[in-house]
mmCIF file of C-alpha atoms in Angstrom:
data_model
loop_
_atom_site.group_PDB
_atom_site.id
_atom_site.type_symbol
_atom_site.label_atom_id
_atom_site.label_comp_id
_atom_site.label_asym_id
_atom_site.label_seq_id
_atom_site.Cartn_x
_atom_site.Cartn_y
_atom_site.Cartn_z
ATOM 1 C CA MET A 1 10.107 89.238 168.947
ATOM 2 C CA THR A 2 10.969 88.204 172.174
ATOM 3 C CA ASN A 3 12.881 90.017 174.746
ATOM 4 C CA PRO A 4 16.499 87.447 174.212
ATOM 5 C CA THR A 5 16.911 88.566 170.524
ATOM 6 C CA ARG A 6 16.103 92.739 171.027
ATOM 7 C CA LEU A 7 19.082 92.781 173.419
ATOM 8 C CA ALA A 8 21.746 90.270 171.011
ATOM 9 C CA ILE A 9 20.409 93.101 168.383
ATOM 10 C CA LEU A 10 21.055 96.165 170.535
ATOM 11 C CA VAL A 11 24.642 94.280 171.508
ATOM 12 C CA ALA A 12 25.805 93.457 167.843
ATOM 13 C CA LEU A 13 24.988 97.138 166.697
ATOM 14 C CA LEU A 14 26.962 98.625 169.953
ATOM 15 C CA LEU A 15 29.325 96.975 167.908
ATOM 16 C CA LEU A 16 29.550 98.199 164.927
ATOM 17 C CA LEU A 17 29.424 101.832 165.887
ATOM 18 C CA PRO A 18 33.152 101.712 166.179
ATOM 19 C CA ALA A 19 34.145 100.573 163.159
ATOM 20 C CA THR A 20 31.604 102.552 160.915
ATOM 21 C CA ALA A 21 32.948 105.368 162.867
ATOM 22 C CA TYR A 22 36.332 104.991 161.717
ATOM 23 C CA GLY A 23 35.810 104.408 157.991
ATOM 24 C CA ALA A 24 33.700 107.811 158.670
ATOM 25 C CA GLY A 25 36.942 109.633 159.426
ATOM 26 C CA LEU A 26 39.310 108.054 157.246
ATOM 27 C CA ALA A 27 36.645 108.968 154.146
ATOM 28 C CA GLN A 28 37.189 112.612 155.350
ATOM 29 C CA GLU A 29 40.363 112.719 156.046
ATOM 30 C CA ARG A 30 40.391 111.847 152.163
ATOM 31 C CA TRP A 31 37.574 114.711 151.282
ATOM 32 C CA MET A 32 39.490 116.858 152.843
ATOM 33 C CA GLY A 33 43.248 115.959 151.819
ATOM 34 C CA GLY A 34 45.209 114.429 154.032
ATOM 35 C CA ALA A 35 47.974 112.308 154.089
ATOM 36 C CA GLU A 36 47.460 109.253 152.853
ATOM 37 C CA PRO A 37 50.362 106.003 154.023
ATOM 38 C CA SER A 38 52.209 105.625 150.753
ATOM 39 C CA THR A 39 52.591 102.383 149.355
ATOM 40 C CA GLN A 40 55.706 104.215 146.932
ATOM 41 C CA GLY A 41 57.879 104.654 149.115
ATOM 42 C CA ALA A 42 60.378 107.464 147.201
ATOM 43 C CA ALA A 43 58.532 107.057 143.943
ATOM 44 C CA THR A 44 56.304 110.144 145.220
ATOM 45 C CA ALA A 45 56.463 113.045 145.140
ATOM 46 C CA ALA A 46 53.709 115.623 146.657
ATOM 47 C CA ASP A 47 52.374 118.217 144.689
ATOM 48 C CA PRO A 48 50.829 121.784 145.902
ATOM 49 C CA ALA A 49 47.199 121.597 146.390
ATOM 50 C CA PRO A 50 45.226 124.248 144.455
ATOM 51 C CA SER A 51 43.175 125.815 147.655
ATOM 52 C CA GLY A 52 43.506 125.886 151.350
ATOM 53 C CA GLY A 53 47.320 124.016 151.672
ATOM 54 C CA ALA A 54 45.489 120.469 150.676
ATOM 55 C CA THR A 55 48.613 118.025 148.855
ATOM 56 C CA PHE A 56 48.076 115.101 146.760
ATOM 57 C CA GLU A 57 50.463 112.851 145.873
ATOM 58 C CA ARG A 58 50.973 111.148 142.024
ATOM 59 C CA PRO A 59 54.006 108.682 141.196
ATOM 60 C CA VAL A 60 56.524 110.370 139.878
ATOM 61 C CA ARG A 61 56.810 109.028 136.226
ATOM 62 C CA PRO A 62 60.321 106.610 135.283
ATOM 63 C CA ALA A 63 63.855 108.188 133.989
ATOM 64 C CA ARG A 64 63.820 107.271 130.750
ATOM 65 C CA PRO A 65 67.595 104.822 129.672
ATOM 66 C CA ALA A 66 70.029 107.038 128.358
ATOM 67 C CA ARG A 67 69.662 106.628 124.846
ATOM 68 C CA GLN A 68 73.240 104.842 123.390
ATOM 69 C CA PRO A 69 75.681 106.288 121.278
ATOM 70 C CA VAL A 70 75.402 104.343 117.048
ATOM 71 C CA ALA A 71 78.552 103.802 115.442
ATOM 72 C CA PRO A 72 78.460 104.883 112.280
ATOM 73 C CA ALA A 73 77.626 102.086 109.617
ATOM 74 C CA PRO A 74 81.390 100.925 107.776
ATOM 75 C CA ALA A 75 82.218 102.228 104.726
ATOM 76 C CA PRO A 76 81.600 100.028 102.044
ATOM 77 C CA ILE A 77 84.830 98.053 100.299
ATOM 78 C CA GLU A 78 86.052 98.431 97.248
ATOM 79 C CA PRO A 79 87.024 94.322 96.120
ATOM 80 C CA ALA A 80 90.530 94.320 95.094
ATOM 81 C CA MET A 81 91.772 94.412 91.900
ATOM 82 C CA VAL A 82 92.825 91.151 90.714
ATOM 83 C CA PRO A 83 95.297 90.795 88.038
ATOM 84 C CA GLY A 84 93.854 88.419 85.483
ATOM 85 C CA PRO A 85 95.425 84.603 83.551
ATOM 86 C CA THR A 86 99.131 85.575 82.730
ATOM 87 C CA LEU A 87 99.068 85.873 78.434
ATOM 88 C CA LEU A 88 103.006 86.883 78.170
ATOM 89 C CA GLY A 89 105.472 87.090 81.076
ATOM 90 C CA PRO A 90 108.910 86.939 81.699
ATOM 91 C CA GLY A 91 111.210 84.011 79.300
ATOM 92 C CA ALA A 92 107.920 84.869 76.538
ATOM 93 C CA GLU A 93 109.976 85.093 73.236
ATOM 94 C CA GLY A 94 108.447 86.088 69.365
ATOM 95 C CA GLU A 95 106.492 88.564 67.449
ATOM 96 C CA GLU A 96 104.079 89.182 70.515
ATOM 97 C CA VAL A 97 107.622 90.518 72.787
ATOM 98 C CA ARG A 98 108.452 92.689 69.831
ATOM 99 C CA ASP A 99 105.392 93.959 69.668
ATOM 100 C CA LEU A 100 103.980 94.574 73.136
ATOM 101 C CA GLN A 101 108.090 96.177 73.382
ATOM 102 C CA ALA A 102 107.784 98.556 70.275
ATOM 103 C CA ARG A 103 103.741 100.167 72.189
ATOM 104 C CA LEU A 104 105.829 100.497 75.051
ATOM 105 C CA ALA A 105 108.644 102.536 73.682
ATOM 106 C CA GLN A 106 105.843 104.841 71.237
ATOM 107 C CA ILE A 107 105.187 105.972 75.358
ATOM 108 C CA GLY A 108 107.887 106.035 76.636
ATOM 109 C CA TRP A 109 107.856 102.833 79.149
ATOM 110 C CA PHE A 110 110.842 101.214 76.971
ATOM 111 C CA SER A 111 114.213 103.008 75.565
ATOM 112 C CA ALA A 112 116.141 99.994 75.266
ATOM 113 C CA GLY A 113 116.068 98.093 71.900
ATOM 114 C CA VAL A 114 113.045 96.061 71.224
ATOM 115 C CA THR A 115 114.399 92.681 71.194
ATOM 116 C CA GLY A 116 111.228 89.749 70.976
ATOM 117 C CA PHE A 117 112.555 88.517 73.958
ATOM 118 C CA TYR A 118 111.104 89.098 78.167
ATOM 119 C CA GLY A 119 113.303 89.259 80.025
ATOM 120 C CA ASP A 120 113.643 91.636 83.143
ATOM 121 C CA VAL A 121 114.256 95.639 81.615
ATOM 122 C CA THR A 122 110.510 94.471 79.809
ATOM 123 C CA VAL A 123 108.916 93.741 83.384
ATOM 124 C CA ALA A 124 110.009 97.178 84.522
ATOM 125 C CA SER A 125 108.337 98.305 82.059
ATOM 126 C CA VAL A 126 105.634 96.942 82.195
ATOM 127 C CA ARG A 127 106.092 97.756 86.192
ATOM 128 C CA GLY A 128 105.188 101.346 85.266
ATOM 129 C CA PHE A 129 103.058 101.241 82.653
ATOM 130 C CA GLN A 130 100.611 99.024 84.820
ATOM 131 C CA ALA A 131 101.210 101.116 88.466
ATOM 132 C CA LYS A 132 100.313 104.887 86.243
ATOM 133 C CA ARG A 133 97.040 103.144 84.678
ATOM 134 C CA GLU A 134 95.802 102.014 88.465
ATOM 135 C CA VAL A 135 96.256 98.332 87.208
ATOM 136 C CA PRO A 136 97.423 95.621 88.929
ATOM 137 C CA VAL A 137 100.988 96.076 89.116
ATOM 138 C CA THR A 138 103.018 91.881 88.077
ATOM 139 C CA GLY A 139 104.697 92.841 85.454
ATOM 140 C CA GLU A 140 103.201 90.120 83.724
ATOM 141 C CA VAL A 141 100.821 91.020 80.878
ATOM 142 C CA ASP A 142 97.207 89.787 81.537
ATOM 143 C CA ARG A 143 93.809 91.615 79.207
ATOM 144 C CA ARG A 144 93.090 93.979 81.349
ATOM 145 C CA THR A 145 97.317 95.910 80.846
ATOM 146 C CA LEU A 146 96.983 94.933 76.878
ATOM 147 C CA ASP A 147 94.293 96.426 76.437
ATOM 148 C CA ARG A 148 94.639 100.015 78.026
ATOM 149 C CA LEU A 149 98.003 99.656 76.116
ATOM 150 C CA LEU A 150 96.149 98.854 72.642
ATOM 151 C CA ALA A 151 94.232 101.662 73.463
ATOM 152 C CA MET A 152 97.041 104.012 73.395
ATOM 153 C CA THR A 153 99.456 103.044 70.678
ATOM 154 C CA ARG A 154 99.323 101.855 67.068
ATOM 155 C CA GLU A 155 99.983 99.575 65.283
ATOM 156 C CA PRO A 156 103.685 99.696 65.398
ATOM 157 C CA SER A 157 106.104 99.498 61.746
ATOM 158 C CA THR A 158 108.799 96.836 60.469
ATOM 159 C CA ASP A 159 111.347 99.363 61.358
ATOM 160 C CA GLU A 160 110.076 99.497 65.193
ATOM 161 C CA LEU A 161 109.161 95.650 65.634
ATOM 162 C CA HIS A 162 112.282 94.706 63.389
ATOM 163 C CA PRO A 163 114.971 97.797 64.461
ATOM 164 C CA GLU A 164 118.210 95.731 63.364
ATOM 165 C CA ARG A 165 117.059 95.437 60.852
ATOM 166 C CA VAL A 166 117.224 99.270 59.554
ATOM 167 C CA VAL A 167 120.699 100.357 58.161
ATOM 168 C CA ALA A 168 122.537 104.078 58.555
ATOM 169 C CA ALA A 169 120.789 106.310 55.480
ATOM 170 C CA ALA A 170 123.000 105.533 52.014
ATOM 171 C CA PRO A 171 124.076 109.907 50.640
ATOM 172 C CA SER A 172 121.381 110.250 48.426
ATOM 173 C CA ALA A 173 124.291 111.188 46.219
ATOM 174 C CA ALA A 174 125.053 107.500 45.984
ATOM 175 C CA LEU A 175 121.088 106.115 44.873
ATOM 176 C CA ASP A 176 120.096 106.620 40.830
ATOM 177 C CA PRO A 177 117.699 109.649 40.928
ATOM 178 C CA ARG A 178 115.066 107.298 39.883
ATOM 179 C CA CYS A 179 114.812 105.672 43.687
ATOM 180 C CA LEU A 180 114.426 108.927 45.609
ATOM 181 C CA VAL A 181 110.631 108.935 44.975
ATOM 182 C CA GLY A 182 108.041 107.620 47.276
ATOM 183 C CA THR A 183 108.805 103.675 47.566
ATOM 184 C CA ALA A 184 111.264 101.897 45.655
ATOM 185 C CA LEU A 185 113.378 98.062 45.257
ATOM 186 C CA CYS A 186 116.911 100.002 44.458
ATOM 187 C CA VAL A 187 118.606 97.205 42.316
ATOM 188 C CA ASP A 188 122.679 98.264 42.058
ATOM 189 C CA LYS A 189 124.170 95.641 39.792
ATOM 190 C CA THR A 190 127.969 97.318 40.906
ATOM 191 C CA THR A 191 127.219 96.037 44.518
ATOM 192 C CA ALA A 192 125.037 93.537 43.793
ATOM 193 C CA THR A 193 122.511 94.704 46.739
ATOM 194 C CA LEU A 194 119.214 95.492 46.690
ATOM 195 C CA SER A 195 118.169 99.115 49.424
ATOM 196 C CA PHE A 196 115.002 99.722 50.180
ATOM 197 C CA VAL A 197 114.368 103.090 49.840
ATOM 198 C CA VAL A 198 111.215 105.420 51.315
ATOM 199 C CA ASP A 199 111.670 108.721 50.302
ATOM 200 C CA GLY A 200 115.100 109.018 49.084
ATOM 201 C CA GLN A 201 115.767 107.380 52.156
ATOM 202 C CA VAL A 202 117.087 103.952 52.761
ATOM 203 C CA ARG A 203 115.756 101.942 55.371
ATOM 204 C CA THR A 204 117.951 98.309 54.770
ATOM 205 C CA THR A 205 120.034 97.391 52.055
ATOM 206 C CA LEU A 206 120.465 92.822 51.487
ATOM 207 C CA ASP A 207 122.969 91.032 49.233
ATOM 208 C CA ALA A 208 121.894 90.078 46.193
ATOM 209 C CA ARG A 209 122.139 87.660 42.839
ATOM 210 C CA PHE A 210 121.281 88.179 39.267
ATOM 211 C CA GLY A 211 120.959 86.725 35.915
ATOM 212 C CA GLY A 212 123.676 84.307 34.709
ATOM 213 C CA ALA A 213 124.797 85.344 31.236
ATOM 214 C CA SER A 214 122.813 83.689 29.456
ATOM 215 C CA THR A 215 119.133 84.607 31.125
ATOM 216 C CA PRO A 216 119.995 88.372 32.353
ATOM 217 C CA THR A 217 118.766 90.666 34.977
ATOM 218 C CA ARG A 218 116.659 93.174 32.813
ATOM 219 C CA GLU A 219 118.239 97.105 33.671
ATOM 220 C CA GLY A 220 116.203 99.876 33.619
ATOM 221 C CA LEU A 221 113.365 101.163 35.598
ATOM 222 C CA PHE A 222 109.714 99.215 36.055
ATOM 223 C CA THR A 223 106.994 98.834 38.736
ATOM 224 C CA VAL A 224 106.244 96.356 40.742
ATOM 225 C CA GLN A 225 102.885 94.742 39.007
ATOM 226 C CA ARG A 226 101.783 91.669 40.581
ATOM 227 C CA MET A 227 102.360 89.986 44.414
ATOM 228 C CA SER A 228 103.039 86.017 45.569
ATOM 229 C CA ARG A 229 104.194 85.360 49.191
ATOM 230 C CA ASP A 230 103.945 82.121 48.354
ATOM 231 C CA HIS A 231 105.156 81.568 45.027
ATOM 232 C CA VAL A 232 106.682 78.348 42.897
ATOM 233 C CA SER A 233 107.569 79.051 39.503
ATOM 234 C CA SER A 234 105.664 76.376 37.041
ATOM 235 C CA LEU A 235 108.663 76.792 34.334
ATOM 236 C CA TYR A 236 111.971 76.411 37.164
ATOM 237 C CA ASP A 237 109.366 73.994 39.694
ATOM 238 C CA THR A 238 111.651 76.368 42.512
ATOM 239 C CA SER A 239 110.421 77.885 45.667
ATOM 240 C CA MET A 240 110.468 81.916 44.892
ATOM 241 C CA PRO A 241 108.566 82.977 48.444
ATOM 242 C CA PHE A 242 107.707 86.838 48.267
ATOM 243 C CA ALA A 243 108.200 87.496 45.003
ATOM 244 C CA MET A 244 106.968 90.998 43.717
ATOM 245 C CA PHE A 245 106.840 90.140 39.756
ATOM 246 C CA PHE A 246 108.392 93.993 38.093
ATOM 247 C CA SER A 247 109.402 92.938 34.226
ATOM 248 C CA GLY A 248 107.452 89.461 32.525
ATOM 249 C CA GLY A 249 108.328 86.735 35.164
ATOM 250 C CA GLN A 250 111.463 88.215 37.045
ATOM 251 C CA ALA A 251 110.632 89.200 39.997
ATOM 252 C CA VAL A 252 112.234 90.189 43.027
ATOM 253 C CA HIS A 253 112.078 86.707 45.998
ATOM 254 C CA TYR A 254 113.516 85.423 48.282
ATOM 255 C CA SER A 255 116.492 81.996 47.032
ATOM 256 C CA PRO A 256 117.230 79.129 48.432
ATOM 257 C CA ASP A 257 119.854 78.578 46.461
ATOM 258 C CA PHE A 258 121.307 81.937 47.137
ATOM 259 C CA ALA A 259 120.858 81.643 50.847
ATOM 260 C CA ALA A 260 122.778 77.798 50.085
ATOM 261 C CA VAL A 261 125.750 78.777 47.801
ATOM 262 C CA GLY A 262 125.096 82.682 47.282
ATOM 263 C CA TYR A 263 127.480 83.698 44.447
ATOM 264 C CA ALA A 264 128.802 80.218 43.472
ATOM 265 C CA GLY A 265 125.589 79.703 41.163
ATOM 266 C CA ALA A 266 123.183 82.507 39.544
ATOM 267 C CA SER A 267 119.598 83.251 39.448
ATOM 268 C CA HIS A 268 117.441 82.442 35.527
ATOM 269 C CA GLY A 269 116.537 86.647 35.855
ATOM 270 C CA CYS A 270 114.963 86.816 38.363
ATOM 271 C CA VAL A 271 116.705 89.337 41.636
ATOM 272 C CA ASN A 272 117.358 86.606 43.519
ATOM 273 C CA ILE A 273 117.635 87.605 48.146
ATOM 274 C CA ARG A 274 118.984 85.356 50.945
ATOM 275 C CA ASP A 275 118.118 86.939 54.155
ATOM 276 C CA HIS A 276 114.790 85.478 54.646
ATOM 277 C CA ALA A 277 113.274 87.667 56.892
ATOM 278 C CA ALA A 278 114.500 90.361 55.579
ATOM 279 C CA ILE A 279 112.439 90.375 52.306
ATOM 280 C CA ALA A 280 109.147 88.900 54.649
ATOM 281 C CA ALA A 281 109.758 92.335 56.057
ATOM 282 C CA ILE A 282 109.920 94.168 52.798
ATOM 283 C CA TYR A 283 107.453 91.737 50.857
ATOM 284 C CA ASP A 284 104.696 93.855 53.761
ATOM 285 C CA GLN A 285 105.516 97.406 52.542
ATOM 286 C CA VAL A 286 105.307 96.925 48.592
ATOM 287 C CA SER A 287 102.461 97.504 47.211
ATOM 288 C CA ILE A 288 101.305 97.323 43.693
ATOM 289 C CA GLY A 289 102.719 99.901 41.719
ATOM 290 C CA ASP A 290 105.926 100.898 43.534
ATOM 291 C CA ARG A 291 109.398 101.754 41.791
ATOM 292 C CA VAL A 292 112.194 98.930 40.948
ATOM 293 C CA VAL A 293 115.071 100.350 39.637
ATOM 294 C CA VAL A 294 117.313 97.561 38.179
ATOM 295 C CA HIS A 295 120.431 99.746 37.417
ATOM 296 C CA ARG A 296 124.679 100.026 37.431
ATOM 297 C CA SER A 297 125.706 102.788 39.439
#
């Protein structure tokens, strides 16, 4: 090795010695717990040294974000009750309206007379019933309203449906004693009337017409033997609706002729009635075996 080479190596070593000494001192400072320039700023803190008073630094955990309040879940919304299609409403007329009014009367929601007309009084009654039963309040009858009403009531009687046909009961003394038992058609030739009697109480009294001199209406106590709603006489070829036969071919029935000419004519022995609606109502309440009493008071 030449001298120039040796000289170059020596110079290089001299230049390296200060850097080596600095690195050794830095390592010793860290080993002994000396402070290290912080690169975390305010994010680090000094912990007490375990011994000898030395300290070391460690990162501080970042603060957790504040928990946001959770809004309560909204209560479920119940579907609103919607009324169904109208079955009966203002302006309607007929037997269905009578049935509605009679049923409302049974449970105290209709105090007016049953008329068969759906007017303001019926609307108010239906609205009251609906409000009480948690049914959509419309004043009109839909299927839900009708089902509730049917479940709470019974089939109205003829008297409930047609109170205008009910007459005040006649004193029992005015009736033939044979008319006071059960259901009876009490026919009085003297007054030319037929009284529909149930358990001694007169339900209805109607005008009646009887047979002429050559075909008189037989008198006495009889029973209803057969009934024919749309009967036509095979002997006279005449209409005899609501026929209730009590003695052979003699019957109580509606007579179009009696309705047309009144007492100017006579029957062939039957008891003629000229009130079509009333005799139809009686027919629906009479049964085979009920009494027929034809007498003179």
